[in-house]
Coordinates of C-alpha atoms in Angstrom, one line a residue:
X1 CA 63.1 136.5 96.3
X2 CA 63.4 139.7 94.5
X3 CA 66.3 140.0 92.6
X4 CA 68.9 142.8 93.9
X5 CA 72.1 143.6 92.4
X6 CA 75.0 141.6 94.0
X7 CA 78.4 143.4 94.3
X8 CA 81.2 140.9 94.0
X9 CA 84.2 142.5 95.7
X10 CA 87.5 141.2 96.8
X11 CA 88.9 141.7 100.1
X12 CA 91.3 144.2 98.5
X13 CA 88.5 146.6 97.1
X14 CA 88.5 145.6 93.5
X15 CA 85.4 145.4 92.7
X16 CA 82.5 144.0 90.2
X17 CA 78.9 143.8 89.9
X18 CA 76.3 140.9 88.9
X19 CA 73.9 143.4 87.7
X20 CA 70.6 142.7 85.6
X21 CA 72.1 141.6 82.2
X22 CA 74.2 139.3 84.3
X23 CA 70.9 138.2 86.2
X24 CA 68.8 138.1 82.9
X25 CA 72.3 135.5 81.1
X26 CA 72.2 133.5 84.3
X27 CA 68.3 133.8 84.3
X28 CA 68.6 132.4 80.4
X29 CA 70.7 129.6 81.1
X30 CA 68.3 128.0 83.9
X31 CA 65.4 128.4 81.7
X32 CA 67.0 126.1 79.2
X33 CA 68.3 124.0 81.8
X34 CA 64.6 123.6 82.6
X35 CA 63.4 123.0 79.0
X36 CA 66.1 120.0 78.4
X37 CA 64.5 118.4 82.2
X38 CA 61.1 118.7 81.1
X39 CA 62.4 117.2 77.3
X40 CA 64.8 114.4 79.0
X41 CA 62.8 113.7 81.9
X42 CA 65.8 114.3 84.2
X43 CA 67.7 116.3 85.9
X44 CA 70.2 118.7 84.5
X45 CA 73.2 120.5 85.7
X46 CA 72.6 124.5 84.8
X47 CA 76.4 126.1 85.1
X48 CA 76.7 130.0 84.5
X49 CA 80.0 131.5 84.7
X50 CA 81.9 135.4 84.7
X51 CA 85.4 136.4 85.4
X52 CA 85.9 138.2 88.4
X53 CA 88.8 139.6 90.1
X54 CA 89.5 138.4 94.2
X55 CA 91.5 138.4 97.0
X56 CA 93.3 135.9 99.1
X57 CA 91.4 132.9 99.1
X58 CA 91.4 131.6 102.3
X59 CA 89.5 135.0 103.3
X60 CA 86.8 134.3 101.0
X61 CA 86.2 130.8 102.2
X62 CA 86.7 131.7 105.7
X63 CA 83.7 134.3 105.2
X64 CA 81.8 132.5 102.9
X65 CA 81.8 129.2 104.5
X66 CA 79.5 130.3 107.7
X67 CA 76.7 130.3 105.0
X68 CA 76.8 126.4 104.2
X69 CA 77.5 122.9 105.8
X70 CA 79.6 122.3 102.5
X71 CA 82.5 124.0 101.8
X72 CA 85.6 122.9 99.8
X73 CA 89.2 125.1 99.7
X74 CA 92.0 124.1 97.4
X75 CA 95.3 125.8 97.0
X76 CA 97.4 123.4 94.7
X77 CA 101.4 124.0 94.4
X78 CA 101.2 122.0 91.3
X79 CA 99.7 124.8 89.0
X80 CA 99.3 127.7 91.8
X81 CA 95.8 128.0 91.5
X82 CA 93.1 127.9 93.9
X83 CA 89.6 127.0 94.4
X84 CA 86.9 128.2 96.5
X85 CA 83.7 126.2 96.7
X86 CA 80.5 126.8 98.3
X87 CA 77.0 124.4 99.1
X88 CA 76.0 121.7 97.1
X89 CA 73.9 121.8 93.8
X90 CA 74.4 118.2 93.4
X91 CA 76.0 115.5 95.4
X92 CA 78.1 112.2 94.5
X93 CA 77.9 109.1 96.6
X94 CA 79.3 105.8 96.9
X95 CA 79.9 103.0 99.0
X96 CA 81.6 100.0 99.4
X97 CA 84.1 98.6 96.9
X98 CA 83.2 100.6 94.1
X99 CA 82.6 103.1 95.4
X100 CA 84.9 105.6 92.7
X101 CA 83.5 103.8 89.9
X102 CA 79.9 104.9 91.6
X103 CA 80.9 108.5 91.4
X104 CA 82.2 108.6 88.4
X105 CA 79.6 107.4 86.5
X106 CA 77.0 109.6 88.3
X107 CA 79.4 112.6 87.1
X108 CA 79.7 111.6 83.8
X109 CA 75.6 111.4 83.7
X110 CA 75.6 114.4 84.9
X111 CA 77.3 116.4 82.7
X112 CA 76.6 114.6 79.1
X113 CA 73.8 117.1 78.8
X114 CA 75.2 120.2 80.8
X115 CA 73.3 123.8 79.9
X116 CA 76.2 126.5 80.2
X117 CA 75.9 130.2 80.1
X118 CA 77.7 133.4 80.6
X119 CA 81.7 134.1 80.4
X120 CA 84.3 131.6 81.0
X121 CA 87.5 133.7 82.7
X122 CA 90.7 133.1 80.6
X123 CA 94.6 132.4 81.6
X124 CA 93.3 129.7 84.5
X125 CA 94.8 126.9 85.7
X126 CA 93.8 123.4 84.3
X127 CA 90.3 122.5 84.6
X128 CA 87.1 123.7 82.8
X129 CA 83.3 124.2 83.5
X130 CA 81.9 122.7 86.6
X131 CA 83.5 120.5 88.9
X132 CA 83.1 117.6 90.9
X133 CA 84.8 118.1 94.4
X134 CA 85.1 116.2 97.2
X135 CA 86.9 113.1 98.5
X136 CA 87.3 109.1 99.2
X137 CA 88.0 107.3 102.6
X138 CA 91.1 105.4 102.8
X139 CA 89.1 101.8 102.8
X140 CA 85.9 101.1 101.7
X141 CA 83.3 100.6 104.5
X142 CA 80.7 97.9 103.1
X143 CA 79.5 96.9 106.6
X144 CA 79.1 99.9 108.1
X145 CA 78.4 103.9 108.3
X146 CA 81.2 105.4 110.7
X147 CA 79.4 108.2 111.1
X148 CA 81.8 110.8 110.4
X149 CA 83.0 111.6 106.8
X150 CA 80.9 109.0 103.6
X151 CA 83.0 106.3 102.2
X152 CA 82.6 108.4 98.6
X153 CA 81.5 112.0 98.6
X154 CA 82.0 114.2 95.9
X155 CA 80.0 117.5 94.9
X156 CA 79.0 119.9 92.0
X157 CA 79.3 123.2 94.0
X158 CA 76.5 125.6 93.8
X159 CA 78.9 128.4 93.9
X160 CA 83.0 127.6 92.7
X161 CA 85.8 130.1 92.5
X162 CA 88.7 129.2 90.2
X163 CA 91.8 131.7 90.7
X164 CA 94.6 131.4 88.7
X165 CA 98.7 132.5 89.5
X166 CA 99.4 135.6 91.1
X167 CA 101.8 137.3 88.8
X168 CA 104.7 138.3 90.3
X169 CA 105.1 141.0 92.3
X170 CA 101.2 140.9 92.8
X171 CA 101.0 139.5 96.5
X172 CA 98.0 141.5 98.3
X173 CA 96.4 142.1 95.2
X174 CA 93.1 140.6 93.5
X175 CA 94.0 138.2 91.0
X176 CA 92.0 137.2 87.4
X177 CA 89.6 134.9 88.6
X178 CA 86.0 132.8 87.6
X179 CA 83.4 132.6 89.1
X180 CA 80.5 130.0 88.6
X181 CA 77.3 129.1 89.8
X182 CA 75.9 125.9 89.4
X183 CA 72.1 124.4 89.8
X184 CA 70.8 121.4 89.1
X185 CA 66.9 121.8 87.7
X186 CA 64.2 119.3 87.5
X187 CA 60.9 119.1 85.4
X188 CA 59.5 121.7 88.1
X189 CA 61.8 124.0 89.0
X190 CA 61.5 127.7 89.4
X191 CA 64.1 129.0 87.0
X192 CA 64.0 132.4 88.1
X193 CA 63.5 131.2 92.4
X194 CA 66.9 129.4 91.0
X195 CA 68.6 132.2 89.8
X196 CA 67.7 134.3 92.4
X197 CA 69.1 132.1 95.1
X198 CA 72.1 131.7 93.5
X199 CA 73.0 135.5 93.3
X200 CA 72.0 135.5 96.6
X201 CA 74.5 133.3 97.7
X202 CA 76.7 134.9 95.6
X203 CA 75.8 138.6 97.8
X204 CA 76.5 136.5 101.0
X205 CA 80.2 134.9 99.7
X206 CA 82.1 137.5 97.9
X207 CA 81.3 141.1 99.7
X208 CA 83.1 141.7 102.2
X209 CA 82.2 141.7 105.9
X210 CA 84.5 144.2 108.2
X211 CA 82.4 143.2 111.4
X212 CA 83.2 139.5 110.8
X213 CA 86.9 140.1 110.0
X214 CA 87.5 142.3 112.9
X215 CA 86.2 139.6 115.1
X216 CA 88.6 136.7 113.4
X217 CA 91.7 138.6 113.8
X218 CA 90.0 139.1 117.8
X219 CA 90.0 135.3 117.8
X220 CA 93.2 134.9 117.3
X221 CA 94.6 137.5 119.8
X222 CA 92.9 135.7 122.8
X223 CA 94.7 133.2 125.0
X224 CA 95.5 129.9 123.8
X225 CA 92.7 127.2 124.4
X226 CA 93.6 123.8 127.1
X227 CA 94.0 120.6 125.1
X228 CA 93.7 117.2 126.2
X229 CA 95.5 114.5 123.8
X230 CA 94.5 110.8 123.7
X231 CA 97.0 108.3 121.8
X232 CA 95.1 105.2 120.0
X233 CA 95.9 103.1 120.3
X234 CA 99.0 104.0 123.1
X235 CA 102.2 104.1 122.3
X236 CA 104.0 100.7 123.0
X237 CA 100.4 99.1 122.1
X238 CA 101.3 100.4 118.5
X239 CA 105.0 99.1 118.9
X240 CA 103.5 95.8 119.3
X241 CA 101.7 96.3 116.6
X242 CA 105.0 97.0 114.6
X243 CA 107.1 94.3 116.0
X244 CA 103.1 92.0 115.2
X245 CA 103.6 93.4 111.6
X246 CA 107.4 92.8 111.0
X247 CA 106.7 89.4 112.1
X248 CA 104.3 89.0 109.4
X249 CA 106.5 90.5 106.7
X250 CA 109.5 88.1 107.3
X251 CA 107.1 85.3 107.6
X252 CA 105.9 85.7 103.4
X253 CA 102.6 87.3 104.3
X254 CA 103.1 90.3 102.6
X255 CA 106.3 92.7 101.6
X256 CA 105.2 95.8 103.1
X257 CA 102.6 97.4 105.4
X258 CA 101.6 101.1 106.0
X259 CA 100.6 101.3 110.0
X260 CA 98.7 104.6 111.0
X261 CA 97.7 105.6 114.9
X262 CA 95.6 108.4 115.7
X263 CA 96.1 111.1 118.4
X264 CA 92.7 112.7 119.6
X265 CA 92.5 116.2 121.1
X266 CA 89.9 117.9 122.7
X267 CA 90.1 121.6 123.4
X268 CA 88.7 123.6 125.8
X269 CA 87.2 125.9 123.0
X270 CA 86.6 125.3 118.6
X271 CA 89.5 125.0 116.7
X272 CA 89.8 128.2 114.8
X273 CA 90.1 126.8 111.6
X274 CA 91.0 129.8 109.6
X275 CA 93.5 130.7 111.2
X276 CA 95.1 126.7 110.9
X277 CA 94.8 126.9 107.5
X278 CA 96.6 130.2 107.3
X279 CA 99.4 128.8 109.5
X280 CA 99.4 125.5 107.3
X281 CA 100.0 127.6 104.1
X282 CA 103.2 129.7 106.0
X283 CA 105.0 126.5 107.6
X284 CA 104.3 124.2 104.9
X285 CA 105.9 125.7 101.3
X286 CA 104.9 123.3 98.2
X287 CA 102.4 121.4 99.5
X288 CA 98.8 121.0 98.6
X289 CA 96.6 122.9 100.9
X290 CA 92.9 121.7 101.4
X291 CA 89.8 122.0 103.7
X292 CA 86.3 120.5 103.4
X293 CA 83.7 121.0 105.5
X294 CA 80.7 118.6 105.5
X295 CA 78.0 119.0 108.2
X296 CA 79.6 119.4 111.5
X297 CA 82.9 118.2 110.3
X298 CA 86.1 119.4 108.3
X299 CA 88.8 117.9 107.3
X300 CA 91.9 119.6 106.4
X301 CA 95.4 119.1 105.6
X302 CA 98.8 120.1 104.0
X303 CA 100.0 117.6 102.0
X304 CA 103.2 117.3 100.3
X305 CA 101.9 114.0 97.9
X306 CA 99.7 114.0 94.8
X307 CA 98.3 110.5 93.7
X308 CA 97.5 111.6 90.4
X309 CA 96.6 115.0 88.0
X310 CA 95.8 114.9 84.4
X311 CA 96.1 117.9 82.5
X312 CA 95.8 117.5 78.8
X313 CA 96.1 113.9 78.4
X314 CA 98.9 113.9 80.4
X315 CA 99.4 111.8 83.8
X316 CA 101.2 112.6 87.0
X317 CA 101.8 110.6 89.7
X318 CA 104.3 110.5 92.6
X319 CA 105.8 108.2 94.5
X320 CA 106.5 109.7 98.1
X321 CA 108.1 106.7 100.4
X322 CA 110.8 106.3 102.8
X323 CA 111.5 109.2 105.9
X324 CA 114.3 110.6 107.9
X325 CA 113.6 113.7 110.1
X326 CA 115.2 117.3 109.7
X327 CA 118.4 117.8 111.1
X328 CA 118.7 120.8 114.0
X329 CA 121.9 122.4 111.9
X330 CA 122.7 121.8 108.1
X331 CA 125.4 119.2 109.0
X332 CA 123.0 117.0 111.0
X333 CA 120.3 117.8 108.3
X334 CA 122.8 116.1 105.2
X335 CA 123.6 113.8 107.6
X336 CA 120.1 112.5 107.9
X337 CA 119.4 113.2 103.9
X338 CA 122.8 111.1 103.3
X339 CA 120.8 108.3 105.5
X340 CA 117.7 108.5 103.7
X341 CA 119.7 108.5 100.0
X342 CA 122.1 105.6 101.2
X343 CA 119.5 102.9 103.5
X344 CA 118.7 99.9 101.1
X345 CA 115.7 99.8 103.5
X346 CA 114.5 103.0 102.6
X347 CA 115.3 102.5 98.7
X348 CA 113.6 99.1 98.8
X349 CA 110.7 100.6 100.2
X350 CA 110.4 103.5 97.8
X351 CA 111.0 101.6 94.7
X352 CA 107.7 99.1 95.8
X353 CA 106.1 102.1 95.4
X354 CA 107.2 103.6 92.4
X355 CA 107.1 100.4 90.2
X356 CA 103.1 99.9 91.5
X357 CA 102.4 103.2 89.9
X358 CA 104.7 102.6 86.8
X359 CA 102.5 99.4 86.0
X360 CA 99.3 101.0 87.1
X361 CA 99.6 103.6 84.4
X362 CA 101.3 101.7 81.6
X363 CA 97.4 100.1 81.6
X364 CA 95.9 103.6 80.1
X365 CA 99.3 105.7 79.0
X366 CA 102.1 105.1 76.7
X367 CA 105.6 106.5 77.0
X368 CA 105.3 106.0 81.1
X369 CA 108.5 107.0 82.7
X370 CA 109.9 107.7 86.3
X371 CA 112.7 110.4 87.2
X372 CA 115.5 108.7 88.5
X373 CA 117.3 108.8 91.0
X374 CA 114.4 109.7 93.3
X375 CA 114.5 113.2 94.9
X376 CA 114.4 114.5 98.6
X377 CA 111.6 116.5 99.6
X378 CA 112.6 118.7 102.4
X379 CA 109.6 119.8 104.6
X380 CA 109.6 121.4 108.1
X381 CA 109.8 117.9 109.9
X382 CA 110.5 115.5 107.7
X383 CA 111.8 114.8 104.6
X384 CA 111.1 112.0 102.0
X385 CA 112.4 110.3 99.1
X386 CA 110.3 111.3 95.9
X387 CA 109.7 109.8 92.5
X388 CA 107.8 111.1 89.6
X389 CA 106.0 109.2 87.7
X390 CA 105.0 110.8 84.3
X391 CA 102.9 109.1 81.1
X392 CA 100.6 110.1 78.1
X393 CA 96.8 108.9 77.6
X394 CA 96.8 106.2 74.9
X395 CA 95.1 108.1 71.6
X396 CA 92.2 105.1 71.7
X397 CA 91.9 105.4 76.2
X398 CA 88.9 107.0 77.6
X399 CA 90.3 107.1 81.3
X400 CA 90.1 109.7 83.1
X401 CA 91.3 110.9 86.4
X402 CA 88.5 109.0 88.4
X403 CA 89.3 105.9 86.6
X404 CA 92.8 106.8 87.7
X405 CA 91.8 107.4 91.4
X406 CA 90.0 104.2 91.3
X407 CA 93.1 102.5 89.9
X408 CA 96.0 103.7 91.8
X409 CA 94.7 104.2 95.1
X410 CA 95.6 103.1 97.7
X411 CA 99.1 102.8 96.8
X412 CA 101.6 101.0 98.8
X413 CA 102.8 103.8 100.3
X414 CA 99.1 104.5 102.2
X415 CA 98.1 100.8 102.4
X416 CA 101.4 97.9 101.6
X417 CA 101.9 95.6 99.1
X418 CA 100.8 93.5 98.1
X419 CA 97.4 95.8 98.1
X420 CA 94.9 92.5 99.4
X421 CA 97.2 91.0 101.5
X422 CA 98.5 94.4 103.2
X423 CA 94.9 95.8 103.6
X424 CA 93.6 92.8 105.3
X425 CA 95.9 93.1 108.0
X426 CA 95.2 96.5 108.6
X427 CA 91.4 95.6 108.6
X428 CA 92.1 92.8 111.2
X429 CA 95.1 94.7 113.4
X430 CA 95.1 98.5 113.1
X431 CA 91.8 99.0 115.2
X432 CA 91.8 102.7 113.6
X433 CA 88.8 104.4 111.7
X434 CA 90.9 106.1 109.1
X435 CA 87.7 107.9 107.7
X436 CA 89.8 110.0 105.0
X437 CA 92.9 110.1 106.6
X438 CA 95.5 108.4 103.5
X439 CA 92.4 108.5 101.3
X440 CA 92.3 111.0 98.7
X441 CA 91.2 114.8 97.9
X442 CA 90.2 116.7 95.0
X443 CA 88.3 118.1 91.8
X444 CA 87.7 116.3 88.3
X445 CA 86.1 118.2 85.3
X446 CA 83.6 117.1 82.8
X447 CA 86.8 116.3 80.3
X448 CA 88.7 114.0 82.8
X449 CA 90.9 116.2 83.8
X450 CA 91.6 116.7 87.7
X451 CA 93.8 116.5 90.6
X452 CA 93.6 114.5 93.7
X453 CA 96.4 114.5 96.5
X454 CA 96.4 111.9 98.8
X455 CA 95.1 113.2 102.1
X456 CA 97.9 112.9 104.8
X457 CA 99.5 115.2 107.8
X458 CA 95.9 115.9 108.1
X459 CA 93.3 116.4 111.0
X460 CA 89.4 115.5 111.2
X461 CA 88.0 118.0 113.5
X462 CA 84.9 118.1 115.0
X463 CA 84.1 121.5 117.4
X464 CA 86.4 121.3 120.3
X465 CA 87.8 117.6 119.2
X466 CA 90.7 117.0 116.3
X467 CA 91.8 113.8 115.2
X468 CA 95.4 113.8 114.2
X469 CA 96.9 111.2 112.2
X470 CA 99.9 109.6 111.1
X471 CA 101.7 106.4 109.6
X472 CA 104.8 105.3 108.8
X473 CA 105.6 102.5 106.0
X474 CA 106.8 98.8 107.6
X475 CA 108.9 96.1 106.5
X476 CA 111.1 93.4 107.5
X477 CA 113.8 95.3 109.6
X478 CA 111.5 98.2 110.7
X479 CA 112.1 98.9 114.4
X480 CA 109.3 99.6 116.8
X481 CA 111.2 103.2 118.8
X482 CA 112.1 104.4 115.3
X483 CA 108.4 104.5 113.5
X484 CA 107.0 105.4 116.3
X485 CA 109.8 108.7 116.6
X486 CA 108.8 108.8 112.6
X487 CA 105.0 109.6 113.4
X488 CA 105.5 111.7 115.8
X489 CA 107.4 114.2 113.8
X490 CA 104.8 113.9 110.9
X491 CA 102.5 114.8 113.2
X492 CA 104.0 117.9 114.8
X493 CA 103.2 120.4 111.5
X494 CA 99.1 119.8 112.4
X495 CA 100.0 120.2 115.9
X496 CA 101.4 123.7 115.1
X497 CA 98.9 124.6 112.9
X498 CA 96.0 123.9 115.7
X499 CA 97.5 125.6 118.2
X500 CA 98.3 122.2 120.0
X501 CA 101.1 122.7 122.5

């Protein structure tokens, strides 16, 4: 493929060029990429970079997306950046019970002889080079394939978008941004086929398309689509299941269990997924906003809990257990708050939770503490007790934020506690394919550093079919009508953002 100059232009206007000397740098760096695979006698990652200014975005990933069966979005409220991502130059698997520990060290192989070239943008967000994007299911799957999303899939993107903070004041305008481009070569490669293809793809994300805009905003003007909803299992099946688990709990067998049920839509037309993630943004203020597409699936969410970040050499995690609803006037809303603040249930059930992920980072930090008293997170439904949990990488540690993801999850607030005991209920009673519903979301760079957001209020769509999900945490006095209430309000937010009456 010839090479063409490729205008990179946000949605706004602003625009840029890769022209020839960007061509000939990126040109450069896959030609050395190539010499250290031929030397090595094995692959090697090839990352170019320039700063760029963009747009909202959710745009660019809407546009840029119909060009790959692998997309990734990211808007964190952590550090108010956001990340586009686009195909695959390299993918991440694992399986089965290691199956973090798998990715990980096919990252870190990877990268220990990465070839980088061009201009690294400036003032971003934490996070550096290429990244590895991507996710992990809730439970590992050693007997079988579900055939929907891999037990471990993570990414090196072949084109990744890094925006940082708009300044205020700035909304509707392009912000500083990076763009990369990432291949990896072999002993045989065609350095300049490479960088060809990857300004090509760069052509097809980041100018604009009128025609295809026009048509979205079409979309989403036309009458709503029929639905046709499903409960799995149904609903006093799954109070059973909660007055099966209670009986457990008070009988020694574990302290706590996190029960999930599923509610499966199909529509009478595609989901228009844009436009839910656009919706999820709006309603959902402070949470972590993500989307993945792999093949004919995508999994998105809003998520107001982080499992861990590292920035630094400093850990985050949070500890997000224990719900009321919202109340429908402030009175009945600090009525419900003073309920969540004053249950010993509720506290009981939080601090579980919190004092798993204080002794899960004391293993690899020093100076681990947790805010006290807990906080209440208000969100549109719901609202939850909430613990930070903060600590410091040990000068002589060489974890990581995979090594972190590998120790923390799932924590009792996605699975119970005791971890084994809690899990192999689940395995033997919950009768639900989770797939990466309460798994986990999100980016790690060469360094260690990362965040990943554990993946709940959250749909898997296929097409015309979503699969909502929800769960609610168990113990001895749980009552059956009140956690199933629970999940049905957690629920509702994905509902709106579907379009799901």
């Amino acid at each position: 493929m010839p090479f063409t100059s490729a205008s990179v232009m946000s949605p706004e206007g602003s625009s840029s060029s890769l022209g020839p000397a960007d061509h000939g740098s990126l040109l450069d760096t896959c030609e050395r990429a190539l010499g250290r695979a031929r030397g090595f006698q094995r692959p090697i990652l090839a990352s170019w970079s320039r700063p760029l200014d963009v747009g909202d975005p959710v745009s660019v990933w809407s546009r840029a997306r119909r060009s790959t069966q692998r997309s990734f979005l990211w808007q964190s409220p952590w550090d108010g950046g956001s990340l586009v991502a686009i195909g695959s130059a390299r993918a991440l698997r694992g399986r089965g019970e290691h199956r973090v520990r798998a990715v990980r060290d096919g990252w870190r192989t990877l990268v220990k002889d990465l070839v980088t070239g061009g201009v690294a943008a400036t003032g971003l967000p934490v996070g550096e080079g290429p990244l590895a994007i991507g996710g992990f299911s809730f439970r590992a799957e050693d007997a079988y394939e579900t055939g929907r999303l891999p037990d471990a899939l993570m990414w090196v993107p072949a084109l990744q978008i890094r925006s940082a903070v708009p300044a205020p004041g700035a909304e509707g305008r392009p912000v500083p941004a990076e763009l990369r481009l990432n291949a990896v070569l072999l002993h045989d490669s065609d350095p300049e086929q490479v960088a060809d293809n990857l300004v090509h793809l760069a052509r097809l994300c980041l100018t604009p398309d009128p025609d295809a805009d026009t048509e979205r905003r079409k979309r989403r003007d036309r009458p709503g689509r029929t639905c046709h909803s499903t409960e799995l299992p149904g609903a006093e099946a799954w109070k059973g299941l909660v007055r099966g688990a209670t009986d457990r709990i008070r009988a020694g067998e574990f302290e706590k269990v996190v029960l999930a049920r599923e509610v499966r839509v199909t529509a009478s037309a595609p989901f228009d997924l844009p436009a839910a993630v656009e919706r999820m943004s709006g309603a959902n203020p402070g949470t972590t906003v993500f989307a993945v597409d792999h093949e004919e699936y995508t999994f998105l969410g809003a998520t107001p809990e982080y499992l861990v970040q590292v920035g630094d050499r400093t850990v985050h995690a949070l500890g997000l257990a224990g719900t009321t609803p919202r109340g429908a006037t402030p009175e009945q809303d600090e009525a419900c708050e003073r309920e969540l603040v004053g249950s010993a249930k509720i506290q009981h059930e939080h601090e579980v939770v919190v004092s798993m992920l204080r002794d899960a980072l004391a293993d690899s930090c020093t100076d681990v503490t947790a805010e006290t008293p807990p906080q209440v997170v208000k969100l549109a439904n719901v609202q939850h007790l909430s613990t930070k949990v903060r600590g410091r990488l040990a000068e002589d540690s060489t974890a990581g934020v995979l090594d972190l993801v590998e120790a923390l999850h799932p924590t009792p607030a996605l699975g119970g506690h005791p971890r084994a005991q809690a899990l192999s209920w689940l395995a033997d009673n919950e009768g639900l394919d989770r797939s990466w519903y309460a798994g986990v979301v999100g980016w790690a760079d060469r360094s260690g550093q990362g965040q990943f957001a554990v993946a709940i209020r959250s749909a898997l769509l296929d097409g015309p079919t979503a699969s909502l999900y929800a769960g609610c945490g168990l113990v001895a006095d749980s009552d059956p009508e009140a956690e199933y209430a629970e999940t049905c309000a957690k629920l509702r937010p994905m509902m709106s953002a579907l379009g799901i009456e």
